[in-house]
PDB file of C-alpha atoms in Angstrom:
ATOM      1  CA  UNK A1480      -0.858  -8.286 -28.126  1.00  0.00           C
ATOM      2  CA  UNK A1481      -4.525  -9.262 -28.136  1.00  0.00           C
ATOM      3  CA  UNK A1482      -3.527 -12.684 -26.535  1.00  0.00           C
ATOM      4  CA  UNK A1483      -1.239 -10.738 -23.808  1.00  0.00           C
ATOM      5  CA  UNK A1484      -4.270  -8.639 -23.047  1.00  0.00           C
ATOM      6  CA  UNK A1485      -6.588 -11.237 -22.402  1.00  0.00           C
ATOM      7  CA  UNK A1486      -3.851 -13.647 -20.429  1.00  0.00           C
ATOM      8  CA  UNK A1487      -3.387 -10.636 -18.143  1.00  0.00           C
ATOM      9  CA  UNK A1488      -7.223 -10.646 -17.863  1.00  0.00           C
ATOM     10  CA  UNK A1489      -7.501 -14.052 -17.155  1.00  0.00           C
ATOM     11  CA  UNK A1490      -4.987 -13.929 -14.469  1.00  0.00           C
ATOM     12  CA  UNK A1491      -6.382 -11.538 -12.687  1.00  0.00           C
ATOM     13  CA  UNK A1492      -8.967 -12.609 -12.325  1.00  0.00           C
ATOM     14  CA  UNK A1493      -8.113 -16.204 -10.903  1.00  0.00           C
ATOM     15  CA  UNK A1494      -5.642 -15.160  -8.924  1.00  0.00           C
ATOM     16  CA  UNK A1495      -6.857 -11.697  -7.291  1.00  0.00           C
ATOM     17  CA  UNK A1496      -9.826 -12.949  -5.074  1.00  0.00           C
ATOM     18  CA  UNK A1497     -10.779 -12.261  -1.813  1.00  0.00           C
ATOM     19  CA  UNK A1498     -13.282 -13.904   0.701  1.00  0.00           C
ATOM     20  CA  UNK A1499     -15.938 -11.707   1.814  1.00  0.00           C
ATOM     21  CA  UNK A1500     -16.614 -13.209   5.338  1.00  0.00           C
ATOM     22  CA  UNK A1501     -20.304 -11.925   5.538  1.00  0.00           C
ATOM     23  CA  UNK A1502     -21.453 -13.993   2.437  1.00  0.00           C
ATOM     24  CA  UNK A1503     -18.516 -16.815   2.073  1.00  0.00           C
ATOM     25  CA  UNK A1504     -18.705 -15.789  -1.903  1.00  0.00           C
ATOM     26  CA  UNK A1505     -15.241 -15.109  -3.144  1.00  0.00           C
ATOM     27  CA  UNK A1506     -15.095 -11.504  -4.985  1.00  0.00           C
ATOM     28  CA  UNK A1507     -13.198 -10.017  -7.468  1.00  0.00           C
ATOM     29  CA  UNK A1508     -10.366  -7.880  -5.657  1.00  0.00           C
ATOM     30  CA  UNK A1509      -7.089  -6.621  -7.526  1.00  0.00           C
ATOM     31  CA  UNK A1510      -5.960  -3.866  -4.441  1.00  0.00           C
ATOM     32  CA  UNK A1511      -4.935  -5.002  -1.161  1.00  0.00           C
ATOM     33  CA  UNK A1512      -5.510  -2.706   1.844  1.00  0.00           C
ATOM     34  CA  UNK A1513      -2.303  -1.497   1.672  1.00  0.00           C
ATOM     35  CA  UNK A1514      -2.342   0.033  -1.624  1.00  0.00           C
ATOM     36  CA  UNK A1515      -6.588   1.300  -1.042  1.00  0.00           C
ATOM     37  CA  UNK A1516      -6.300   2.773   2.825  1.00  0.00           C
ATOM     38  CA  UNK A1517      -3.287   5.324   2.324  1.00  0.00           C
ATOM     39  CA  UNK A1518      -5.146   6.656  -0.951  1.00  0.00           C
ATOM     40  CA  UNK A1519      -8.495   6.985   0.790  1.00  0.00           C
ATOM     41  CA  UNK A1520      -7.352   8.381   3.617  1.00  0.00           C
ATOM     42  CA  UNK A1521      -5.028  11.188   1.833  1.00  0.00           C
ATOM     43  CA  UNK A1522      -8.968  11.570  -0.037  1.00  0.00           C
ATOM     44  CA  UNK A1523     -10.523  11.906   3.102  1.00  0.00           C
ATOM     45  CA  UNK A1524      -8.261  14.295   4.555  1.00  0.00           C
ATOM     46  CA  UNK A1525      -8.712  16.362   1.220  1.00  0.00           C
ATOM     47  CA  UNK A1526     -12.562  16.444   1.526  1.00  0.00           C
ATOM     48  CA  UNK A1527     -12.717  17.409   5.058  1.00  0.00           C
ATOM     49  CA  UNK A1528     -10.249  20.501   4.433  1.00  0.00           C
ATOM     50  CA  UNK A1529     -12.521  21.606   1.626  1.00  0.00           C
ATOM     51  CA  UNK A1530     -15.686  21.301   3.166  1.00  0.00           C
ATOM     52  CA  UNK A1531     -17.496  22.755   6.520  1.00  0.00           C
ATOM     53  CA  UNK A1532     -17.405  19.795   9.245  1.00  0.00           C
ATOM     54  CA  UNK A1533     -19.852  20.346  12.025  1.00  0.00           C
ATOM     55  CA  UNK A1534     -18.240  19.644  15.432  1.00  0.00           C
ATOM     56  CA  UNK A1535     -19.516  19.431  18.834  1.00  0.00           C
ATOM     57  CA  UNK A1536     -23.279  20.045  17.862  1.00  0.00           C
ATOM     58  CA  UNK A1537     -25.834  17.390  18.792  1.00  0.00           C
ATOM     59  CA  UNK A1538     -25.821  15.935  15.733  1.00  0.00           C
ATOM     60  CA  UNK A1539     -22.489  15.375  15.137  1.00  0.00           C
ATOM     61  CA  UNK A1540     -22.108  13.726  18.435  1.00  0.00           C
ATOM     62  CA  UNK A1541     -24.412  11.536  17.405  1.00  0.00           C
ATOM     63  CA  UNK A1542     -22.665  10.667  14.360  1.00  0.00           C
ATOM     64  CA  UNK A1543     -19.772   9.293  15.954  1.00  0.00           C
ATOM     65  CA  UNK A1544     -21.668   8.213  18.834  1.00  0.00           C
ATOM     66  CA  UNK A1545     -23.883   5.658  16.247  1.00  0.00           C
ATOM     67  CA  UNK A1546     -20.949   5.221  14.123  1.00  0.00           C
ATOM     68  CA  UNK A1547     -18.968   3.625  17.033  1.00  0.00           C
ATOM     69  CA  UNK A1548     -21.468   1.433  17.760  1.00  0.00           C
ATOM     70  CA  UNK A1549     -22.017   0.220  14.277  1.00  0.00           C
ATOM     71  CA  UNK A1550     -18.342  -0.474  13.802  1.00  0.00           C
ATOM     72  CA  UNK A1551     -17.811  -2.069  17.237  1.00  0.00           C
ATOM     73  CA  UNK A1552     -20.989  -4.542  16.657  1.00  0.00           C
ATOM     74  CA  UNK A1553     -18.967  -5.247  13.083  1.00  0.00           C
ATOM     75  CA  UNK A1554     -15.857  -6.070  14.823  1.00  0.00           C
ATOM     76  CA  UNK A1555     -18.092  -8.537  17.272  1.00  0.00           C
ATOM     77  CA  UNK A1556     -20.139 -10.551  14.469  1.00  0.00           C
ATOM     78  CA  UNK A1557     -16.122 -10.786  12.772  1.00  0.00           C
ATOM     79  CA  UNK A1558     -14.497 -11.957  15.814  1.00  0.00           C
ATOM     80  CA  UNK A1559     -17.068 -14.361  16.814  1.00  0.00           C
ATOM     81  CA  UNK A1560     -17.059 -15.989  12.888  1.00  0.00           C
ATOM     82  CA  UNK A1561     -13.561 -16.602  12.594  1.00  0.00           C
ATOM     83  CA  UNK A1562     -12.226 -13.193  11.121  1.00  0.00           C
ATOM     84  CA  UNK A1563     -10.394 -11.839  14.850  1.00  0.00           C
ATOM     85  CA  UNK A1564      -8.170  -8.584  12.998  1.00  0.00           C
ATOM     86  CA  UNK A1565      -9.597  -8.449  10.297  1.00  0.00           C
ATOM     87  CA  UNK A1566      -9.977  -4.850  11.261  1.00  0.00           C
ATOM     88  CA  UNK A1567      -6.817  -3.842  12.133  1.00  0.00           C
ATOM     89  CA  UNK A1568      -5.913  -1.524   9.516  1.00  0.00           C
ATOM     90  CA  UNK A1569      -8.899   0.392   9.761  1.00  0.00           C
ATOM     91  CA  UNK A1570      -8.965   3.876  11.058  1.00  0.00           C
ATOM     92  CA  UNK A1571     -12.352   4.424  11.874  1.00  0.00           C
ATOM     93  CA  UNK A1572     -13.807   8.344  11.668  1.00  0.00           C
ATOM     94  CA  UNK A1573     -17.150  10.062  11.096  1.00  0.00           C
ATOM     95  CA  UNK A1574     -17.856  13.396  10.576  1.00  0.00           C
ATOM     96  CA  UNK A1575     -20.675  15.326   9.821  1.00  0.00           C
ATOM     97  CA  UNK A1576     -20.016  17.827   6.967  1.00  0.00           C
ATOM     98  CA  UNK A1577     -22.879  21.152   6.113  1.00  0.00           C
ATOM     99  CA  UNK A1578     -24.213  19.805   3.166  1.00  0.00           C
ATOM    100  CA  UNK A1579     -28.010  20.022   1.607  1.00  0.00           C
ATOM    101  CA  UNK A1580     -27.687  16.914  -0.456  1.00  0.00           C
ATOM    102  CA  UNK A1581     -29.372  14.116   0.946  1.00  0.00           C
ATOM    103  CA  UNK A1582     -25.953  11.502   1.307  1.00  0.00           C
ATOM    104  CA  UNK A1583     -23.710  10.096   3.087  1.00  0.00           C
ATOM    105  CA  UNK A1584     -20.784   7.988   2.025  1.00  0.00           C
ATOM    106  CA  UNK A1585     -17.766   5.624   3.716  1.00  0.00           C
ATOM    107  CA  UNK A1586     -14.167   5.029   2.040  1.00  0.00           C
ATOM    108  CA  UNK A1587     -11.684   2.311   2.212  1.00  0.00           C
ATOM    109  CA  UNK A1588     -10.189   2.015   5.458  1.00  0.00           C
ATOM    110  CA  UNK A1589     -13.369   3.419   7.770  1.00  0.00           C
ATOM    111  CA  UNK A1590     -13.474   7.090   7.061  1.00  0.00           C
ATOM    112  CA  UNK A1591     -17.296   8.044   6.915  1.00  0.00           C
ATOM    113  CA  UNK A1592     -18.927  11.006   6.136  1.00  0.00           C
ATOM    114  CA  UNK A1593     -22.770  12.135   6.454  1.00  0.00           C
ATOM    115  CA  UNK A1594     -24.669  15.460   5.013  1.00  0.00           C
ATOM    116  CA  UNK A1595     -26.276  17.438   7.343  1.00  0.00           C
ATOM    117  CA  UNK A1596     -29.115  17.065   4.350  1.00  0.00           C
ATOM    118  CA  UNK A1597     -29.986  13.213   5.027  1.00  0.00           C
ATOM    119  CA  UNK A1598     -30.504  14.025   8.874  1.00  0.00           C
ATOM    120  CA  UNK A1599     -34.500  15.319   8.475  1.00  0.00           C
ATOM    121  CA  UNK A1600     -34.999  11.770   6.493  1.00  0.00           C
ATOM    122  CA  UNK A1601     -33.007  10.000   9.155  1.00  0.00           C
ATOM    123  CA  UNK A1602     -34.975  12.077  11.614  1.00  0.00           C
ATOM    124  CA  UNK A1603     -33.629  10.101  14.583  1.00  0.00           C
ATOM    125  CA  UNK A1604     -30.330   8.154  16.048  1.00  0.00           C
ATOM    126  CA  UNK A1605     -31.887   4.393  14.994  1.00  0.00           C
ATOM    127  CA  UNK A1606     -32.637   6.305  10.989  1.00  0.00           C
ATOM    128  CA  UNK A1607     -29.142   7.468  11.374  1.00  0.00           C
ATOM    129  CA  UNK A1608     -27.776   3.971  12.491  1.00  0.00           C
ATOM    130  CA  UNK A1609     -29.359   2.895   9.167  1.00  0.00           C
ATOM    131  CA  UNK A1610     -27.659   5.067   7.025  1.00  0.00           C
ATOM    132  CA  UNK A1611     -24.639   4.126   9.568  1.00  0.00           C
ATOM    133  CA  UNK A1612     -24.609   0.439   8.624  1.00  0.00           C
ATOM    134  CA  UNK A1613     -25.092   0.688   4.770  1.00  0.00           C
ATOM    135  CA  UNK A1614     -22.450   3.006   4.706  1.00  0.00           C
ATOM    136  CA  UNK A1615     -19.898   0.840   7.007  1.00  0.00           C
ATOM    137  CA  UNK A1616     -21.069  -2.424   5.307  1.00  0.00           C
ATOM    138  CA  UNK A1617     -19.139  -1.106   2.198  1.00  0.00           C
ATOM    139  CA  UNK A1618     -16.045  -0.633   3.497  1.00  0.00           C
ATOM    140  CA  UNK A1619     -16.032  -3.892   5.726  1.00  0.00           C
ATOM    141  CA  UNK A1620     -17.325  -5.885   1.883  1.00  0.00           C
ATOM    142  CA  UNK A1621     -14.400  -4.270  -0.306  1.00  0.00           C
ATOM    143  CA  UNK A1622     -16.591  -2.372  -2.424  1.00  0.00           C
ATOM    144  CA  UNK A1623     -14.388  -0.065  -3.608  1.00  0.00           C
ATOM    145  CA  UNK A1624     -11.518  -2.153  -4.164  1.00  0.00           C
ATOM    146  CA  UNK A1625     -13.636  -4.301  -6.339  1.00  0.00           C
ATOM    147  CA  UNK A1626     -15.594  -1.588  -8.180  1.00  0.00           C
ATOM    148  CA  UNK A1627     -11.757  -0.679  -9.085  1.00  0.00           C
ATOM    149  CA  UNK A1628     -11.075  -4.025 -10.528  1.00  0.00           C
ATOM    150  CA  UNK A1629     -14.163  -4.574 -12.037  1.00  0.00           C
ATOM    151  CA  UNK A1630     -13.397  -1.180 -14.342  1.00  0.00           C
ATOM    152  CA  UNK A1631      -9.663  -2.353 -14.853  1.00  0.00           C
ATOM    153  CA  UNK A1632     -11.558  -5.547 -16.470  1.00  0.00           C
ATOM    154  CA  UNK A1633     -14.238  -3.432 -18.445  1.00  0.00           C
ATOM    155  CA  UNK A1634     -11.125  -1.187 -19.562  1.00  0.00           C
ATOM    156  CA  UNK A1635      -9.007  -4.773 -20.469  1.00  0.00           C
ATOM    157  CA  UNK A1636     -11.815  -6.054 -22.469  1.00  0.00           C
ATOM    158  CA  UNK A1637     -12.006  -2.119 -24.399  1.00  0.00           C
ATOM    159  CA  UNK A1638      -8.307  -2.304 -25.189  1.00  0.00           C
ATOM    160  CA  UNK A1639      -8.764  -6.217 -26.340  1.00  0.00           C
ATOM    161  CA  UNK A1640     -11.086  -5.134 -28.920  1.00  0.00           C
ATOM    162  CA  UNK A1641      -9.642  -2.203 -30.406  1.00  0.00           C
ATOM    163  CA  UNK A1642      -6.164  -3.925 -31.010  1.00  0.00           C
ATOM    164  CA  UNK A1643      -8.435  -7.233 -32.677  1.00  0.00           C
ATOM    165  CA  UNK A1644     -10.495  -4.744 -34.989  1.00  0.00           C
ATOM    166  CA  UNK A1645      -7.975  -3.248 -37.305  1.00  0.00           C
ATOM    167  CA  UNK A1646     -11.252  -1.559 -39.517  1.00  0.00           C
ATOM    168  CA  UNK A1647     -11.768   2.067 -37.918  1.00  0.00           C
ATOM    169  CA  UNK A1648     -15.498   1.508 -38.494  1.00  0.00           C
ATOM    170  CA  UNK A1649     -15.979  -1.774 -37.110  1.00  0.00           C
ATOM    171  CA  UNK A1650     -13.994  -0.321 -34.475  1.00  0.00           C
ATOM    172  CA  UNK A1651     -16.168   2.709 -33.862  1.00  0.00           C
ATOM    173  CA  UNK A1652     -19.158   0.157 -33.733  1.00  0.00           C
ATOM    174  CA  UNK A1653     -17.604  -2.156 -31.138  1.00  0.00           C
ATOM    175  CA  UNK A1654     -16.471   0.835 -28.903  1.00  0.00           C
ATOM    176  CA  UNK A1655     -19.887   2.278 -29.059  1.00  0.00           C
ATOM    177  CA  UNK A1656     -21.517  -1.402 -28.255  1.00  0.00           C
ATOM    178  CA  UNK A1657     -18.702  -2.353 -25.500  1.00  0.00           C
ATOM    179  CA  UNK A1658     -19.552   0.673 -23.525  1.00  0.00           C
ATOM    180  CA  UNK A1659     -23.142   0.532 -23.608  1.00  0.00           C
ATOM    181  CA  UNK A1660     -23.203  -3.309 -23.296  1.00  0.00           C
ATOM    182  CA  UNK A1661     -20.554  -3.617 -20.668  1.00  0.00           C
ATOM    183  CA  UNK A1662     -22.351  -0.904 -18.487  1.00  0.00           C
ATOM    184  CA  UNK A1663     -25.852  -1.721 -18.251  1.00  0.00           C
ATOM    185  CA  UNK A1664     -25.293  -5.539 -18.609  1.00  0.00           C
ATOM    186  CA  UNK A1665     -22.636  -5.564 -16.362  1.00  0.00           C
ATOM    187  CA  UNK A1666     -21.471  -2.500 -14.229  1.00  0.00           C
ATOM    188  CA  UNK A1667     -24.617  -1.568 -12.943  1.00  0.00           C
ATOM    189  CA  UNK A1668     -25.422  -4.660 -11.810  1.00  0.00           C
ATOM    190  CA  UNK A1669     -22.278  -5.347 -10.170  1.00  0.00           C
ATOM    191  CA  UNK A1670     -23.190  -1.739  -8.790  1.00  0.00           C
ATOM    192  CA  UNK A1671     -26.831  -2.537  -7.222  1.00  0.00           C
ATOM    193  CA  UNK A1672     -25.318  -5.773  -6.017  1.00  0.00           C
ATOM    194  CA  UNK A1673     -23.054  -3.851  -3.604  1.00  0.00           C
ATOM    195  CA  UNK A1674     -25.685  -1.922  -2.619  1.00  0.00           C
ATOM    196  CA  UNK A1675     -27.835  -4.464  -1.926  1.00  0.00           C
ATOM    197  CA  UNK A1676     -25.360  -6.500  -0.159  1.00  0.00           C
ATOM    198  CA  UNK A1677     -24.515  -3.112   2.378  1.00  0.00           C
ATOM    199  CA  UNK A1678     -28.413  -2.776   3.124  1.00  0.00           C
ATOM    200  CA  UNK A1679     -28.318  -6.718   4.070  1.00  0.00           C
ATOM    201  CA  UNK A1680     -25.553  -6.417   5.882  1.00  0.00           C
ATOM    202  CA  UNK A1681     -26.307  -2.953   7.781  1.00  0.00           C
ATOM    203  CA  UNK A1682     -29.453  -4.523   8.509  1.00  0.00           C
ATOM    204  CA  UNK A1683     -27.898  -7.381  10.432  1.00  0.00           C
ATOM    205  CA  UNK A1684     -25.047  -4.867  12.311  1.00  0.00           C
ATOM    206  CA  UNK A1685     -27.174  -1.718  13.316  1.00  0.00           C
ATOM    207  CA  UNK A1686     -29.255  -4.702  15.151  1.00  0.00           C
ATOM    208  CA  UNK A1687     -26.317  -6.421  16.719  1.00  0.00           C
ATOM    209  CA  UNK A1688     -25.675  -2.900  17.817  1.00  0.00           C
ATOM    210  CA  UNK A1689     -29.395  -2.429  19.697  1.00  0.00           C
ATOM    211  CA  UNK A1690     -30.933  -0.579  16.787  1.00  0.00           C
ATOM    212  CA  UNK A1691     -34.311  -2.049  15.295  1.00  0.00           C
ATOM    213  CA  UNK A1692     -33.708  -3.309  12.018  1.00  0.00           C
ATOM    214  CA  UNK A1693     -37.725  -2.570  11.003  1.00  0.00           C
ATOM    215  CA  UNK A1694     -36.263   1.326  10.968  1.00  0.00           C
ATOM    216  CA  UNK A1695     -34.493   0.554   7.959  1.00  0.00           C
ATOM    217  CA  UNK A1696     -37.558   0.045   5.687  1.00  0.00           C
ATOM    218  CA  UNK A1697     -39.737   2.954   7.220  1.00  0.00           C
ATOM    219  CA  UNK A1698     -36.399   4.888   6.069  1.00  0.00           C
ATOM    220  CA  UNK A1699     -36.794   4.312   2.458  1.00  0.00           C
ATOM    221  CA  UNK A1700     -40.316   4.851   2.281  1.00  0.00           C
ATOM    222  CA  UNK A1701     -39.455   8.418   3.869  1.00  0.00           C
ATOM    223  CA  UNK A1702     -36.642   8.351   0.698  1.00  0.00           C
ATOM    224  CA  UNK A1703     -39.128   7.547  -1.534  1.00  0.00           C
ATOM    225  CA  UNK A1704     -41.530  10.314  -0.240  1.00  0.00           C
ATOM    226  CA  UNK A1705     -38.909  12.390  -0.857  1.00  0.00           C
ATOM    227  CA  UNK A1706     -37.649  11.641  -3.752  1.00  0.00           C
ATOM    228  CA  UNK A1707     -40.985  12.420  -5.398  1.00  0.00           C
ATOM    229  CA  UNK A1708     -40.573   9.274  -7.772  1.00  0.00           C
ATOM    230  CA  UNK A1709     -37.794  10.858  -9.542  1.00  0.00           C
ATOM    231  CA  UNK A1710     -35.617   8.093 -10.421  1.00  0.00           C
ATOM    232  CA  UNK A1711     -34.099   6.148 -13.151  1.00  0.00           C
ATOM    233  CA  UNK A1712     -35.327   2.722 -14.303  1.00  0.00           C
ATOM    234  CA  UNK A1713     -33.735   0.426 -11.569  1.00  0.00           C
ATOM    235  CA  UNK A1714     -31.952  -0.809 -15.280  1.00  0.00           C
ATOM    236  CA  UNK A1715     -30.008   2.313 -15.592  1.00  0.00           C
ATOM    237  CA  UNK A1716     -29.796   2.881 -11.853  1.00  0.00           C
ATOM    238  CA  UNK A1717     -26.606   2.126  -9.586  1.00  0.00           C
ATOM    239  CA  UNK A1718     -29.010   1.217  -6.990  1.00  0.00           C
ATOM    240  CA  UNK A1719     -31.587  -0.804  -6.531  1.00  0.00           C
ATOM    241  CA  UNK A1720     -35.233   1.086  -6.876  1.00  0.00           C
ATOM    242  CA  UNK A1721     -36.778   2.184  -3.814  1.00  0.00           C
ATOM    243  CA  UNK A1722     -39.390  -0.427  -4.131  1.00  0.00           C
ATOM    244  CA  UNK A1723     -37.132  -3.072  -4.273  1.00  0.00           C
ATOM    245  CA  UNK A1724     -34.920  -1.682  -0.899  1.00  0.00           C
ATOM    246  CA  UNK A1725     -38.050  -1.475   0.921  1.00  0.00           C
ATOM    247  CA  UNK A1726     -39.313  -5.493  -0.164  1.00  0.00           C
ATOM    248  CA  UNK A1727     -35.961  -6.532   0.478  1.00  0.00           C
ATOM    249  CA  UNK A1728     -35.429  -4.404   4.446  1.00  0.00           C
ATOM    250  CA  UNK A1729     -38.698  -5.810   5.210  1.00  0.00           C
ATOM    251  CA  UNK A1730     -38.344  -9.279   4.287  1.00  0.00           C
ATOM    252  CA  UNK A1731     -34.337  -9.316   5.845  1.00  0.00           C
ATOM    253  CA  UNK A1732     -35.448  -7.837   9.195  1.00  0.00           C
ATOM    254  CA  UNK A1733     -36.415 -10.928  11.520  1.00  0.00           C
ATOM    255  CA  UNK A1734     -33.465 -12.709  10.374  1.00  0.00           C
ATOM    256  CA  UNK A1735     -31.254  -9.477  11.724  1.00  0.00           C
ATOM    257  CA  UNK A1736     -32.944  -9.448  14.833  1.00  0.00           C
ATOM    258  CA  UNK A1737     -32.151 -12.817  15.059  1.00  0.00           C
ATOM    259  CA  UNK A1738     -28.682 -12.491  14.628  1.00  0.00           C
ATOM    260  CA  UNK A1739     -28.669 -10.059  17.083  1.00  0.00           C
ATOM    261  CA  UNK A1740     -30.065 -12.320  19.769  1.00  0.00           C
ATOM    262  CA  UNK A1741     -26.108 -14.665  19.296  1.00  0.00           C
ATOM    263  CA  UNK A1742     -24.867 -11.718  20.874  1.00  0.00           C
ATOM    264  CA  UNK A1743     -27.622 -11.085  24.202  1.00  0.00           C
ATOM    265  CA  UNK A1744     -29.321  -8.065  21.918  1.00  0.00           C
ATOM    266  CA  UNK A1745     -33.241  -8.893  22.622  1.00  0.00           C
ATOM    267  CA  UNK A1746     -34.217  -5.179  22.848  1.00  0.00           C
ATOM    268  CA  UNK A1747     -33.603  -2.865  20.390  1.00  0.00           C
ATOM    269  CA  UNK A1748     -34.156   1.498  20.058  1.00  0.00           C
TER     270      UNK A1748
END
């Protein structure tokens, strides 16, 4: 059994990778879109019946009105690099849903949603276009796909070692280790990874789409404000520390604008 476990494992993970054509790096990817997009989207649908979705204000116009942009600039750098279609099962929506908590989140397959609360920390359309990017940059990477996998792998490697440790002790011990071990040594990194790979991508698409990538750091110093330095060790964290967003936007910015410039953006709002 323990052998079976760990050749299903192993295959797996050889054989279930998937290009991710911003970075070149292969990635660890079990769920094609077929099987991801119908259950996000059924998700999606869910959500927005349950909660109150702002239409025709201002702001929600300028939701889809940045959104658009951000996923038509993604669809440019793809077509241009080799990756024409690579789009084509996405069904692209944003919506802006009355919500006080400062998020804003994008599923499998395109279907974004904001919070009404991130919008005085955005405080304008290129803040917004920020947000925008991150949030797209996930669903064009796979992220969810291969958070998915990587938790069918952490839940392999559980079930490996309880059928190897027949003692219910030793067994208690190595469940108790596994899980602790396997989440901050592992999951959360894999976790601020993906974050950290959306901001550097967003960066580089909210500029091909005419918005200044140099917004993106004043934006989490305006998170940090408001988080009031209430956070987690960046160990325990999911995402990368403010600090560490803000370094990283800053340093990441000329090379955005400068992938901007391969498609005639030299001005930027």
């Amino acid at each position: 059994m323990k052998k079976l476990v760990l050749s299903i494992a192993v295959f797996l993970a050889v054989f279930s990778c998937k290009t991710n054509p911003f970075t070149g790096k292969s990635t660890l990817n079990f769920y094609s879109n077929s099987q991801m997009f119908p259950m996000a989207f059924a998700q999606y649908d869910e959500f927005l019946s349950e909660n109150k979705v702002v239409k025709g204000t201002t702001d929600a116009q300028m939701i889809t009105r940045v959104g658009q942009r951000i996923a038509s600039a993604a669809e440019r750098w793809l077509d241009a690099n080799g990756y024409p279609g690579y789009l084509k099962d996405y069904q692209w929506e944003y919506n802006l849903v009355q919500d006080e908590t400062v998020n804003a989140w994008c599923m499998p397959g395109g279907k974004i949603v904001v919070y009404t609360g991130i919008l005085p920390i955005t405080q304008n359309e290129t803040g917004v276009a920020v947000v925008m990017g991150h949030e797209v940059a996930h669903a064009l990477a796979d992220h969810g796909a291969q958070r998915m996998s990587a938790g069918m792998i952490q839940q392999i490697g559980a079930v490996a070692g309880n059928v190897a440790i027949q003692d219910p002790e030793k067994r208690n011990m190595f469940n108790t280790a596994y899980g602790l071990g396997s989440t901050v040594g592992v999951m959360l990194p894999f976790s601020r990874s993906h974050e950290t790979e959306a901001d550097r991508i967003g960066l580089q698409i909210m500029a091909i789409a005419g918005y200044n990538p140099d917004e993106a750091a004043r934006l989490w110093e305006r998170m940090k404000a408001q988080s009031g330095g209430q956070a987690p060790p960046e160990f325990l964290s999911t995402h990368p520390s403010n600090d560490t967003r803000i370094s990283n936007l800053t340093a990441w910015a000329p090379a955005a604008k400068q992938e901007a410039r391969k498609f005639g953006v030299t001005s930027f709002k």
